Coordinates of C-alpha atoms and ligand atoms in Angstrom, one line a residue:
M1 CA 110.2 162.7 69.9
M2 CA 111.5 164.2 66.7
H3 CA 110.8 162.6 63.4
E4 CA 112.9 163.9 60.6
P5 CA 111.8 163.0 57.1
E6 CA 114.8 162.3 54.8
L7 CA 113.0 164.1 52.0
D8 CA 110.2 166.5 51.2
V9 CA 109.2 164.6 48.1
L10 CA 110.0 161.2 46.7
I11 CA 109.0 160.7 43.1
I12 CA 108.5 157.3 41.4
G13 CA 109.5 157.2 37.8
A14 CA 111.9 159.2 35.6
G15 CA 109.8 159.6 32.5
F16 CA 108.3 162.9 31.4
G17 CA 106.2 163.2 34.6
G18 CA 109.0 162.4 37.0
I19 CA 111.5 164.7 35.4
R20 CA 109.0 167.5 35.3
M21 CA 108.1 166.9 38.9
L22 CA 111.7 166.9 40.0
H23 CA 112.2 170.2 38.4
E24 CA 109.1 171.6 40.1
A25 CA 110.2 170.4 43.5
R26 CA 113.7 171.9 43.1
R27 CA 112.5 175.3 41.9
R28 CA 110.4 175.4 45.1
G29 CA 113.3 174.5 47.3
L30 CA 111.9 171.2 48.2
S31 CA 114.3 168.3 48.8
A32 CA 113.5 165.6 46.2
R33 CA 114.6 162.3 44.8
V34 CA 113.4 160.2 41.9
L35 CA 113.5 156.4 42.0
E36 CA 113.4 154.7 38.5
A37 CA 113.1 151.0 37.8
G38 CA 114.9 151.2 34.5
D39 CA 118.6 151.5 33.8
D40 CA 118.1 154.9 32.2
V41 CA 115.7 157.8 32.2
G42 CA 112.8 158.1 29.7
G43 CA 110.0 156.0 31.1
A44 CA 107.8 154.7 28.3
W45 CA 110.4 156.0 25.9
H46 CA 113.1 153.9 27.6
W47 CA 111.2 150.6 27.5
N48 CA 109.3 150.8 24.2
R49 CA 112.3 150.8 22.0
Y50 CA 110.8 148.5 19.3
P51 CA 111.5 149.4 15.7
G52 CA 109.1 152.0 14.5
A53 CA 108.3 153.4 17.9
R54 CA 107.6 157.1 17.6
T55 CA 105.2 159.6 19.1
D56 CA 101.7 160.3 17.8
S57 CA 102.0 163.9 19.0
E58 CA 103.9 166.4 16.9
S59 CA 107.4 167.0 18.2
W60 CA 106.9 170.7 18.9
V61 CA 104.3 170.0 21.5
Y62 CA 105.8 166.7 22.8
C63 CA 108.2 168.5 25.0
F64 CA 108.4 170.7 28.1
A65 CA 107.1 174.2 28.1
F66 CA 108.6 175.4 31.4
D67 CA 111.9 176.8 30.1
K68 CA 112.2 179.0 27.1
D69 CA 115.9 178.5 26.6
L70 CA 115.4 174.7 26.6
Q71 CA 112.7 175.1 24.0
D72 CA 114.7 177.4 21.8
D73 CA 117.9 175.3 22.0
W74 CA 116.4 172.0 21.1
D75 CA 116.0 171.0 17.5
W76 CA 113.4 168.4 16.7
P77 CA 114.4 166.5 13.5
E78 CA 111.0 165.2 12.5
R79 CA 107.3 165.9 12.7
Y80 CA 106.9 162.9 15.1
P81 CA 110.1 162.1 17.0
S82 CA 111.2 158.5 17.1
Q83 CA 111.8 156.6 20.4
P84 CA 115.6 157.4 20.3
Q85 CA 114.9 161.1 19.6
V86 CA 112.4 161.4 22.5
Q87 CA 114.8 159.6 24.9
A88 CA 117.7 161.8 23.7
Y89 CA 115.6 164.8 24.5
L90 CA 114.8 163.6 28.0
K91 CA 118.4 162.7 28.6
H92 CA 119.3 166.2 27.5
V93 CA 116.9 167.8 29.9
V94 CA 118.2 165.7 32.8
E95 CA 121.8 166.7 32.0
R96 CA 121.0 170.3 31.3
F97 CA 119.3 170.7 34.7
D98 CA 121.9 168.5 36.5
M99 CA 119.2 166.1 37.6
H100 CA 121.2 162.9 37.6
R101 CA 122.4 163.4 41.1
D102 CA 118.7 163.2 42.3
I103 CA 117.7 160.2 40.2
E104 CA 118.4 156.6 41.3
L105 CA 118.3 154.2 38.4
N106 CA 117.7 150.5 38.6
T107 CA 115.6 151.1 41.7
R108 CA 112.1 149.6 41.6
V109 CA 109.7 150.6 44.3
E110 CA 107.9 147.7 45.9
A111 CA 105.9 149.3 48.7
A112 CA 104.9 152.6 50.3
V113 CA 103.2 152.8 53.6
F114 CA 101.8 155.9 55.2
D115 CA 102.6 156.3 58.9
E116 CA 99.6 158.1 60.4
D117 CA 101.4 158.9 63.7
R118 CA 104.2 160.7 61.9
D119 CA 102.5 161.8 58.7
L120 CA 105.3 160.3 56.7
W121 CA 105.6 157.8 53.9
T122 CA 108.1 154.9 54.2
V123 CA 109.0 153.6 50.8
T124 CA 110.7 150.3 50.3
T125 CA 112.5 149.3 47.1
E126 CA 113.1 145.8 45.7
S127 CA 116.6 145.8 47.0
G128 CA 115.4 146.5 50.6
Q129 CA 116.3 150.2 50.7
R130 CA 113.9 152.2 52.9
I131 CA 113.3 155.9 52.4
V132 CA 111.2 158.2 54.6
C133 CA 109.6 161.1 53.0
R134 CA 106.9 163.7 53.7
T135 CA 105.2 163.4 50.4
L136 CA 105.1 160.7 47.7
V137 CA 104.5 161.6 44.1
S138 CA 103.9 158.8 41.5
A139 CA 104.9 159.5 38.0
T140 CA 104.5 155.9 36.9
G141 CA 102.8 156.6 33.6
P142 CA 99.4 155.4 32.3
L143 CA 101.0 152.7 30.0
S144 CA 103.9 151.2 31.8
A145 CA 102.8 147.8 33.1
P146 CA 102.8 145.5 30.1
Q147 CA 100.5 142.4 29.9
E148 CA 102.5 139.2 30.0
P149 CA 101.8 136.7 27.2
P150 CA 99.1 134.4 28.6
Y151 CA 100.5 131.2 26.9
P152 CA 101.9 128.4 29.1
G153 CA 103.6 126.9 26.1
L154 CA 105.8 129.9 25.6
A155 CA 108.3 128.5 28.0
D156 CA 109.0 125.7 25.5
F157 CA 109.1 127.8 22.4
Q158 CA 112.4 127.1 20.6
G159 CA 112.5 130.5 18.7
E160 CA 113.0 134.1 20.0
W161 CA 110.2 136.1 21.5
Y162 CA 109.8 139.8 22.4
L163 CA 107.4 142.1 24.1
T164 CA 107.2 145.5 22.3
A165 CA 107.0 147.1 25.7
R166 CA 110.2 145.4 26.9
W167 CA 112.3 145.6 23.8
P168 CA 116.0 144.7 24.3
H169 CA 118.8 147.2 23.9
E170 CA 120.6 144.9 21.5
P171 CA 119.4 144.9 17.8
V172 CA 117.0 142.2 16.9
D173 CA 117.6 140.5 13.5
F174 CA 114.5 139.7 11.5
A175 CA 116.3 138.7 8.3
G176 CA 115.4 135.3 6.9
K177 CA 113.0 134.6 9.8
R178 CA 109.4 133.6 10.0
V179 CA 108.0 136.2 12.4
A180 CA 104.6 136.6 14.0
V181 CA 103.2 139.9 15.5
I182 CA 100.3 139.4 17.9
G183 CA 98.3 142.7 18.3
T184 CA 97.2 145.5 16.1
G185 CA 97.0 148.4 18.6
A186 CA 99.3 151.5 18.3
S187 CA 102.5 149.4 19.1
G188 CA 101.7 146.6 16.6
I189 CA 100.7 149.0 13.9
Q190 CA 104.1 150.7 14.2
V191 CA 106.3 147.6 14.3
I192 CA 104.5 145.6 11.6
P193 CA 105.7 147.6 8.5
L194 CA 109.3 147.6 9.6
V195 CA 109.5 143.9 10.4
A196 CA 107.8 143.1 7.1
A197 CA 110.5 145.0 5.3
V198 CA 113.2 142.5 6.4
A199 CA 111.5 139.3 7.6
E200 CA 111.3 136.3 5.3
R201 CA 107.6 136.0 6.3
L202 CA 105.5 138.0 8.6
T203 CA 102.2 136.7 10.0
V204 CA 100.0 139.2 11.7
F205 CA 97.5 137.8 14.2
Q206 CA 94.6 140.3 14.4
R207 CA 91.7 140.0 16.9
T208 CA 90.2 143.4 16.5
A209 CA 90.7 145.5 13.4
N210 CA 91.7 149.1 14.2
Y211 CA 91.4 152.4 12.4
A212 CA 95.0 153.4 11.5
I213 CA 95.3 157.0 10.3
P214 CA 98.4 157.8 8.2
A215 CA 100.9 159.7 10.4
R216 CA 102.5 161.5 7.4
N217 CA 105.8 161.9 9.2
Y218 CA 108.3 164.2 7.6
V219 CA 111.8 165.6 8.3
L220 CA 111.7 169.2 9.6
D221 CA 113.8 171.7 7.8
D222 CA 115.7 174.5 9.6
L223 CA 113.2 177.0 8.3
Q224 CA 110.3 175.0 9.7
R225 CA 112.0 174.8 13.1
Q226 CA 112.7 178.6 13.0
S227 CA 109.0 179.2 12.3
I228 CA 107.9 176.9 15.1
K229 CA 110.3 178.5 17.6
S230 CA 109.1 182.0 16.7
R231 CA 105.5 181.0 17.4
Y232 CA 105.9 179.1 20.6
N233 CA 103.8 181.5 22.7
E234 CA 101.0 181.1 20.2
I235 CA 101.5 177.3 20.1
W236 CA 101.2 176.8 23.8
E237 CA 98.2 179.1 23.8
Q238 CA 96.6 176.8 21.2
V239 CA 97.5 173.8 23.2
S240 CA 95.7 175.2 26.3
R241 CA 92.5 175.6 24.3
Q242 CA 92.6 172.4 22.3
A243 CA 90.6 169.3 23.4
M244 CA 93.6 166.9 23.2
G245 CA 96.2 169.4 24.3
M246 CA 97.7 169.7 20.8
A247 CA 98.6 172.8 18.7
M248 CA 95.6 172.5 16.4
N249 CA 92.5 174.6 15.7
P250 CA 89.0 173.4 16.4
A251 CA 87.1 172.6 13.3
N252 CA 84.5 175.1 14.3
R253 CA 81.9 173.1 12.4
V254 CA 79.9 169.9 13.0
F255 CA 79.0 167.2 10.6
S256 CA 75.5 168.5 9.8
D257 CA 76.9 172.0 8.9
V258 CA 78.2 170.9 5.5
T259 CA 77.0 169.1 2.4
P260 CA 78.0 165.5 1.5
E261 CA 80.4 166.9 -1.2
Q262 CA 82.0 169.3 1.3
R263 CA 82.4 166.5 3.9
Q264 CA 84.2 164.3 1.4
R265 CA 86.5 167.2 0.4
L266 CA 87.2 168.0 4.1
L267 CA 88.0 164.4 5.0
E268 CA 90.2 163.9 1.9
A269 CA 92.2 167.0 2.8
A270 CA 92.5 165.9 6.4
W271 CA 93.6 162.4 5.4
E272 CA 96.4 164.0 3.4
E273 CA 97.4 166.1 6.4
G274 CA 97.5 163.0 8.5
G275 CA 97.9 162.4 12.2
F276 CA 95.3 163.4 14.8
R277 CA 94.5 166.4 12.6
F278 CA 92.5 164.0 10.5
F279 CA 89.8 163.9 13.2
L280 CA 90.5 166.9 15.3
E281 CA 90.2 169.4 12.5
T282 CA 87.3 168.1 10.5
F283 CA 84.2 167.9 12.7
D284 CA 84.0 168.9 16.3
D285 CA 81.2 166.3 17.0
V286 CA 83.1 163.1 15.9
F287 CA 83.0 161.6 19.4
V288 CA 79.5 162.7 20.3
D289 CA 77.4 162.4 17.2
P290 CA 77.0 158.8 15.9
E291 CA 76.2 160.1 12.4
S292 CA 79.4 162.2 12.2
N293 CA 81.4 159.3 13.7
E294 CA 80.0 156.8 11.2
A295 CA 80.9 159.1 8.3
I296 CA 84.6 159.2 9.5
S297 CA 84.5 155.4 10.2
E298 CA 83.2 154.6 6.7
F299 CA 85.7 157.0 5.1
I300 CA 88.6 155.1 6.7
R301 CA 87.1 151.7 5.8
N302 CA 86.9 153.0 2.1
K303 CA 90.5 154.1 2.3
I304 CA 91.5 150.6 3.5
R305 CA 89.5 149.1 0.6
T306 CA 91.4 151.4 -1.8
I307 CA 94.8 150.8 -0.4
V308 CA 94.7 147.0 0.2
K309 CA 94.7 145.1 -3.1
D310 CA 93.2 141.8 -1.9
P311 CA 89.5 142.4 -1.1
A312 CA 89.3 139.7 1.5
T313 CA 92.3 141.1 3.4
A314 CA 90.9 144.6 3.1
E315 CA 87.6 143.5 4.6
L316 CA 89.4 141.8 7.5
L317 CA 91.3 145.0 8.1
C318 CA 88.1 147.1 8.2
P319 CA 86.7 147.7 11.7
K320 CA 83.3 146.1 12.2
P321 CA 80.0 148.2 12.2
D322 CA 79.8 148.0 16.1
H323 CA 83.2 149.7 16.3
P324 CA 82.8 153.5 16.2
F325 CA 86.0 155.4 15.3
G326 CA 87.8 156.3 18.5
A327 CA 86.1 153.7 20.7
K328 CA 89.6 152.2 20.9
R329 CA 92.4 154.6 20.9
P330 CA 93.1 155.4 17.2
P331 CA 96.7 154.6 16.2
L332 CA 98.8 156.3 13.6
G333 CA 100.4 154.3 10.9
N334 CA 103.4 154.7 8.6
F335 CA 102.5 152.6 5.5
Y336 CA 100.5 150.2 7.7
Y337 CA 97.8 149.2 5.3
E338 CA 100.2 149.2 2.4
T339 CA 102.2 146.5 4.2
F340 CA 99.4 144.0 3.6
N341 CA 100.1 144.2 -0.2
R342 CA 103.5 142.6 0.3
D343 CA 103.9 139.0 -0.8
N344 CA 105.7 138.1 2.5
V345 CA 102.9 139.3 4.8
D346 CA 99.8 137.3 5.9
L347 CA 96.9 138.4 8.0
V348 CA 95.3 135.8 10.3
D349 CA 91.9 136.6 11.9
V350 CA 91.9 135.3 15.5
S351 CA 88.6 137.0 16.4
S352 CA 86.6 133.8 16.5
N353 CA 89.4 131.2 16.1
A354 CA 91.6 132.4 19.0
I355 CA 95.2 131.6 19.7
D356 CA 95.1 128.5 21.8
D357 CA 98.8 128.3 22.8
V358 CA 102.4 128.8 21.8
T359 CA 104.0 125.5 20.9
E360 CA 107.7 124.5 20.6
T361 CA 107.6 125.5 17.0
G362 CA 105.1 128.3 16.7
I363 CA 101.5 129.2 17.4
R364 CA 98.4 126.9 17.5
L365 CA 94.9 128.2 17.1
M366 CA 91.8 126.8 18.7
D367 CA 90.8 124.9 15.6
G368 CA 94.2 123.2 15.6
T369 CA 95.8 125.2 12.8
E370 CA 99.6 125.6 13.4
Y371 CA 102.0 128.3 12.3
E372 CA 105.7 127.5 12.2
L373 CA 107.7 130.4 13.5
D374 CA 111.2 131.6 14.3
M375 CA 110.1 134.7 16.3
I376 CA 107.0 136.0 18.1
I377 CA 106.5 139.6 18.9
F378 CA 103.8 140.4 21.4
A379 CA 102.3 143.8 20.9
T380 CA 99.5 142.9 23.3
G381 CA 99.1 146.0 25.4
F382 CA 99.1 147.1 29.0
D383 CA 97.5 146.8 32.4
A384 CA 96.8 150.5 31.7
L385 CA 96.3 153.5 34.0
T386 CA 96.1 151.7 37.3
G387 CA 98.5 148.7 36.7
A388 CA 101.8 150.4 37.5
L389 CA 100.3 151.8 40.8
T390 CA 98.5 148.7 42.0
R391 CA 101.6 146.6 41.4
I392 CA 103.2 148.6 44.1
D393 CA 101.8 147.9 47.6
I394 CA 100.7 151.5 48.4
R395 CA 98.9 151.8 51.8
G396 CA 97.3 154.9 53.0
R397 CA 95.3 155.8 56.1
G398 CA 93.8 152.8 57.8
G399 CA 96.3 150.5 56.1
R400 CA 94.1 149.9 53.1
S401 CA 96.0 149.5 49.8
L402 CA 95.3 151.4 46.6
A403 CA 94.7 148.1 44.9
E404 CA 91.9 147.3 47.4
K405 CA 90.5 150.8 47.2
W406 CA 90.4 150.6 43.4
Q407 CA 88.9 147.1 43.1
D408 CA 86.0 148.5 41.2
G409 CA 88.0 151.1 39.3
P410 CA 90.1 154.1 40.2
R411 CA 88.5 157.2 41.8
T412 CA 90.7 160.2 42.0
H413 CA 90.5 164.0 42.2
L414 CA 91.6 165.4 38.8
A415 CA 93.9 162.4 38.3
M416 CA 96.0 163.9 41.0
A417 CA 95.0 162.8 44.5
V418 CA 93.0 160.1 46.3
D419 CA 91.1 160.4 49.5
E420 CA 92.5 158.3 52.4
F421 CA 95.9 158.6 50.8
P422 CA 97.4 161.7 52.5
N423 CA 100.6 163.3 51.2
F424 CA 100.3 161.3 48.0
F425 CA 99.9 162.8 44.6
M426 CA 100.0 161.5 41.0
V427 CA 101.4 163.2 38.0
A428 CA 99.0 162.1 35.3
G429 CA 97.4 159.3 37.3
P430 CA 94.2 157.4 36.4
Q431 CA 91.3 159.6 35.2
I432 CA 93.5 161.9 33.1
P433 CA 92.1 163.4 30.0
F434 CA 92.6 161.6 26.7
A435 CA 95.3 164.1 25.6
N436 CA 98.9 164.9 24.8
A437 CA 101.0 163.8 27.9
P438 CA 103.5 166.6 28.3
A439 CA 100.7 169.1 28.1
M440 CA 98.9 167.4 31.0
I441 CA 102.0 167.0 33.0
E442 CA 102.7 170.7 33.1
P443 CA 99.6 171.9 35.2
A444 CA 99.6 168.7 37.2
A445 CA 103.3 169.1 38.4
T446 CA 102.8 172.8 39.1
T447 CA 99.7 172.3 41.2
I448 CA 101.2 169.3 43.1
G449 CA 104.3 171.4 43.7
A450 CA 102.1 174.2 45.0
A451 CA 100.3 171.8 47.5
I452 CA 103.6 170.5 48.8
S453 CA 105.0 174.0 49.1
Q454 CA 101.9 175.1 51.1
L455 CA 102.3 172.2 53.4
R456 CA 106.0 173.1 54.0
D457 CA 105.5 176.8 54.2
K458 CA 102.7 176.6 56.9
N459 CA 104.7 174.0 58.9
Q460 CA 101.9 171.5 58.4
T461 CA 102.4 167.8 58.1
R462 CA 99.4 166.4 56.2
V463 CA 97.4 167.2 53.1
E464 CA 94.5 165.1 51.9
V465 CA 91.8 165.6 49.3
V466 CA 88.2 165.6 50.6
P467 CA 86.1 162.7 49.5
E468 CA 83.4 165.0 48.2
A469 CA 85.8 166.4 45.6
V470 CA 86.6 162.9 44.4
E471 CA 82.8 162.2 44.2
E472 CA 82.2 165.4 42.3
Y473 CA 85.0 164.7 39.8
N474 CA 83.7 161.2 39.2
N475 CA 80.2 162.4 38.6
L476 CA 81.5 164.8 36.0
L477 CA 83.6 162.0 34.3
H478 CA 80.5 159.8 34.1
A479 CA 78.5 162.6 32.6
F480 CA 81.2 163.2 29.9
Y481 CA 81.6 159.5 29.2
N482 CA 77.8 158.9 28.8
A483 CA 77.5 161.8 26.3
T484 CA 80.1 160.2 23.9
I485 CA 80.6 157.1 21.7
F486 CA 83.3 155.9 24.1
P487 CA 81.1 153.3 26.0
A488 CA 81.2 151.2 22.8
G489 CA 84.9 150.5 23.7
A490 CA 83.9 148.3 26.6
K491 CA 83.0 145.3 24.4
L492 CA 86.0 146.1 22.2
R493 CA 88.5 145.7 25.0
A494 CA 89.6 149.4 25.1
W495 CA 92.6 149.7 27.5
W496 CA 91.2 152.9 28.9
L497 CA 88.2 151.0 30.2
G498 CA 90.2 148.1 31.5
T499 CA 88.4 145.5 29.5
N500 CA 91.6 144.5 27.7
V501 CA 92.7 142.8 30.9
E502 CA 90.9 139.6 32.0
G503 CA 88.8 140.2 35.1
K504 CA 89.7 143.9 35.4
T505 CA 87.2 146.6 36.2
L506 CA 88.2 150.1 35.6
G507 CA 84.9 152.0 35.4
V508 CA 85.4 155.4 33.9
A509 CA 89.2 155.7 34.2
M510 CA 89.7 158.5 31.7
N511 CA 88.3 162.0 31.4
F512 CA 86.6 162.3 28.1
G513 CA 85.6 166.0 28.7
G514 CA 88.7 167.4 27.0
F515 CA 92.0 168.8 28.2
P516 CA 91.2 172.5 28.7
T517 CA 88.5 172.2 31.4
W518 CA 90.6 169.6 33.3
A519 CA 93.7 171.8 33.1
E520 CA 91.7 174.8 34.2
S521 CA 90.4 172.9 37.2
V522 CA 93.9 171.7 38.1
K523 CA 95.3 175.2 38.0
A524 CA 92.3 176.7 39.8
E525 CA 92.8 174.3 42.7
A526 CA 96.2 175.9 43.4
A527 CA 95.1 179.5 42.6
E528 CA 92.1 179.2 44.9
G529 CA 94.1 177.9 47.8
F530 CA 93.3 174.2 47.6
E531 CA 89.7 174.5 48.7
H532 CA 89.2 170.7 48.2
Y533 CA 92.1 169.7 50.3
R534 CA 92.5 169.6 54.1
F535 CA 95.9 170.7 55.5
S536 CA 96.6 169.8 59.1
T537 CA 99.4 169.6 61.6
N538 CA 100.2 166.6 63.7
P539 CA 102.0 167.9 66.8
D540 CA 104.0 164.6 67.0
A541 CA 105.2 165.0 63.5
Q542 CA 108.2 167.1 62.7
P543 CA 107.6 169.5 59.9
S544 CA 109.9 169.4 56.9
Q545 CA 113.3 170.9 57.7
A546 CA 113.4 172.8 54.5
A547 CA 110.5 175.0 55.7
A548 CA 112.8 176.9 57.9
E549 CA 115.4 177.4 55.2
V550 CA 113.6 178.2 52.0
K551 CA 111.1 180.9 51.2
T552 CA 109.1 180.6 48.0
G553 CA 108.1 183.5 45.9
A554 CA 104.5 184.7 45.5
D555 CA 104.5 183.5 41.9
M556 CA 105.0 179.9 43.0
T557 CA 101.4 178.8 43.2
Ligands
NAP601 P1 96.6 148.0 22.7 O1 96.2 149.1 22.0 O2 95.9 147.5 23.9 O3 96.6 146.8 21.7 C1 96.9 145.5 22.1 C2 96.6 144.6 20.9 O4 96.9 143.2 21.2 C3 95.2 144.6 20.4 O5 95.1 144.5 19.0 C4 94.6 143.3 21.1 O6 93.5 142.8 20.4 C5 95.8 142.4 20.9 N1 95.8 141.3 21.8 C6 96.0 141.3 23.2 N2 95.9 140.1 23.7 C7 95.7 139.3 22.6 C8 95.4 137.9 22.5 N3 95.5 137.0 23.5 N4 95.2 137.4 21.2 C9 95.2 138.2 20.2 N5 95.3 139.5 20.2 C10 95.6 140.0 21.4 O7 98.2 148.1 23.1 P2 99.3 148.9 22.4 O8 99.3 148.7 21.0 O9 100.6 148.6 23.1 O10 98.9 150.4 22.7 C11 98.5 150.9 24.0 C12 98.5 152.4 24.0 O11 99.8 152.8 24.2 C13 98.0 153.1 22.8 O12 96.7 153.1 22.6 C14 98.7 154.4 22.9 O13 97.9 155.2 23.8 C15 100.0 154.0 23.6 N6 101.0 153.9 22.5 C16 101.3 155.1 21.9 C17 102.2 155.0 20.8 C18 102.4 156.3 20.1 O14 102.1 157.4 20.6 N7 103.0 156.3 19.0 C19 102.7 153.9 20.4 C20 102.4 152.7 21.1 C21 101.5 152.7 22.2 P3 92.0 143.3 20.9 O15 92.0 144.6 20.4 O16 91.2 142.3 20.2 O17 92.0 143.2 22.4

């Protein structure tokens, strides 16, 4: 019996990862389609349209590197692109490469089941559509499943309420309103200064103080753009060597190399430069040497004490001594601490006196204190890394779901594949490095494309990572993790450890060993013929039709 798959590749998600993967599939002559839950492309940059949303990566590396003309033609307006600018860029890419015809919007994937007899995936959407494909690639993003507010009283709240991660298309009017923001992670820290500028009163509910580094955004001049474009080869070369996949230089020094006076000067200069350069270009041992880390942590606390005029508010904004810098993902701020000098802004500490519930008129704390509000903004974070994947019923060999397999935390090979889940790949899945997303997507999409091409070219029907490779990668991740300050994040509810979600176990769900070694391993997998993967042919399964028609070039690995 012949079993014809409709598609070589079905991709879930039309953000950076899905768009890049679609391009990769097409250039290899694979038939591909993208299913996207949103009503437009953009992924995280479609949903997180709250005021102040912008990247923490510099624009010239927050983009695709696969096409020189695309790179040369696009003009980034600012150092850090805003949400509308990033989404405009992604829409431009989709149009330029005529991708719309292969992207289905408003299509949420509900389930995907691997048929072991036919070596095919059957994917079911929310509307009941069924698609059969040889390989399934998820590009669902690490931060795309928001946490719902856990307050039963919210249903009776008479005011407006919003999630930063599900911000409406229509403008939200803060003028003359008493607004609350719950959450002081990267999202809260971006939205707070802008709401404060307009709202009658802004009350910020803070459970854990964070280290916000000034972003120091600026408008790019034509001459700066010209300079960036002329150096692109060098820029991507820098990215490939840099720990977080950014165009920065290593500090080439550790904390103990310099005197206390030199340290202060270096940190002051880096604070002026702003952004991730603050910690990536000062000392290379910030995340491994507690003394180096404490120096940076205390430097930021002192900046907070200098900027914020009310000493009690300043102390509340200072992260506690058991919170090393970076143990939670450091956010970038645009006049964040300055906002607390405004007369219309209050900071409420809910670390020991937690929010009890939302009432009809506002928020009530455990001790009975009530806040009357017209609007509540929840910047309360995500069921990160695994959430978007485990919310889909993905079943591999033996019928076991990914959610069941990952009960104690995800275990992947290079954030790309999972044993027992044949013909399934992830672009930037759980266990990715803590790094610039577009930089990570590039080698991941290329290698995944190479694996699928190999399957097709050899008329094979199944590819699966061997469990030993998953074990080896996880041993490595544990070794990296245990050599850093990152374990301190567990008690601080760091999203990358899963402890921000009640009852969730993530284990070591990120690679803290840096971008370059990971990217090298991903590329080596393809270059060395996928030695950690088993390719096989099921005689009852029909190989992909495209195999007969399309030949790929030797440079396609
Ligand atoms: P987040 O970092 O997890 O922060 C969530 C915030 O909500 C925390 O301050 C948390 O407090 C608070 N919170 C959650 N539940 C609460 C409750 N019941 N009561 C009081 N406070 C509560 O989430 P995020 O800010 O959305 O950022 C997540 C990640 O998305 C970032 O780290 C970043 O990687 C990415 N992101 C990037 C950008 C950018 O690049 N510019 C912008 C936004 C987001 P606790 O800390 O006490 O748990």
